Short mmCIF file of C-alpha atoms in Angstrom, two decimals:
data_model
loop_
_atom_site.label_atom_id
_atom_site.label_comp_id
_atom_site.label_asym_id
_atom_site.label_seq_id
_atom_site.Cartn_x
_atom_site.Cartn_y
_atom_site.Cartn_z
CA LEU T 1 104.51 104.11 106.60
CA GLY T 2 100.88 103.86 106.42
CA PRO T 3 98.46 101.48 104.71
CA ASP T 4 97.76 101.88 101.12
CA ILE T 5 95.36 98.83 100.52
CA ILE T 6 92.64 97.47 102.58
CA ARG T 7 92.02 93.90 101.91
CA ILE T 8 88.48 92.73 102.44
CA GLY T 9 88.00 89.12 102.17
CA GLY T 10 86.74 85.58 104.13
CA ARG T 11 83.49 85.67 105.30
CA ILE T 12 82.30 89.14 103.65
CA VAL T 13 83.39 88.11 100.39
CA GLN T 14 81.93 84.72 100.54
CA GLY T 15 78.50 85.96 101.58
CA LEU T 16 78.53 89.15 99.60
CA ALA T 17 76.11 87.91 97.07
CA GLU T 18 73.70 86.46 99.40
CA ASP T 19 73.53 88.48 102.55
CA PRO T 20 72.54 92.27 102.27
CA ASP T 21 74.35 92.89 105.49
CA LEU T 22 77.62 91.55 104.52
CA PHE T 23 77.25 93.79 101.24
CA GLU T 24 76.68 96.76 103.17
CA VAL T 25 79.87 96.09 105.26
CA ALA T 26 81.83 95.59 102.36
CA SER T 27 80.19 98.81 100.62
CA LEU T 28 81.31 100.65 103.89
CA LEU T 29 84.70 99.38 103.95
CA VAL T 30 85.46 100.55 100.49
CA ARG T 31 83.81 103.95 100.82
CA PHE T 32 86.20 104.27 103.82
CA ALA T 33 89.27 103.14 102.07
CA HIS T 34 88.31 105.78 99.34
CA ARG T 35 87.62 108.41 101.66
CA HIS T 36 91.21 108.16 103.23
CA GLY T 37 93.11 107.48 100.16
CA PHE T 38 93.27 103.82 100.28
CA PHE T 39 92.57 101.13 97.61
CA ALA T 40 90.22 98.42 98.12
CA LEU T 41 91.16 94.91 97.59
CA GLY T 42 88.35 92.12 97.44
CA ALA T 43 89.99 88.84 98.10
CA ASP T 44 88.91 85.33 97.88
CA CYS T 45 86.57 86.20 94.98
CA GLU T 46 85.14 82.70 93.76
CA THR T 47 81.92 83.27 91.91
CA SER T 48 80.40 85.58 89.26
CA PRO T 49 78.06 87.03 91.69
CA GLN T 50 80.84 87.84 94.05
CA LEU T 51 82.61 89.53 91.18
CA GLY T 52 79.64 91.55 90.05
CA CYS T 53 79.05 92.86 93.76
CA MET T 54 82.47 93.92 94.15
CA ARG T 55 82.51 95.71 90.95
CA SER T 56 79.22 97.35 92.04
CA ILE T 57 80.71 99.09 95.24
CA GLY T 58 83.72 100.03 93.46
CA MET T 59 86.22 97.43 94.60
CA ASP T 60 89.62 98.54 93.17
CA TYR T 61 91.36 95.18 93.01
CA ILE T 62 90.10 91.85 92.72
CA GLN T 63 91.82 88.60 93.48
CA GLY T 64 90.91 84.97 93.81
CA PRO T 65 90.36 81.66 92.07
CA LEU T 66 87.72 83.06 89.81
CA ILE T 67 90.48 85.52 88.52
CA ALA T 68 93.43 83.41 88.65
CA PRO T 69 93.13 79.73 90.10
CA TYR T 70 95.53 79.06 92.98
CA ALA T 71 98.71 77.54 91.84
CA ASP T 72 99.46 73.84 92.36
CA LEU T 73 102.55 73.74 93.67
CA PRO T 74 104.73 70.85 94.89
CA GLU T 75 105.25 70.56 98.66
CA HIS T 76 108.88 71.17 98.54
CA SER T 77 108.41 74.25 96.49
CA ILE T 78 106.11 75.65 99.09
CA ALA T 79 108.89 74.83 101.74
CA ARG T 80 111.25 76.90 99.81
CA LEU T 81 109.04 80.04 99.85
CA VAL T 82 108.60 79.91 103.45
#
């Protein structure tokens, strides 16, 4: 089994709208994913400019607090999930 999704998140997504180098890295990763038959997932999307950048480079899936806020689970619920 090989990967079918490449996840792009963290520092790359956080600086995507402000840093042309990070925008280029994300764009290259998306093109790489598509060239090899993978989907590209943009994670940690927090702002509308980040969302716009991810859409413009062809990101297939986007997740993060801008799309769906993180759930506020009670501590005991988290422990049961682990």
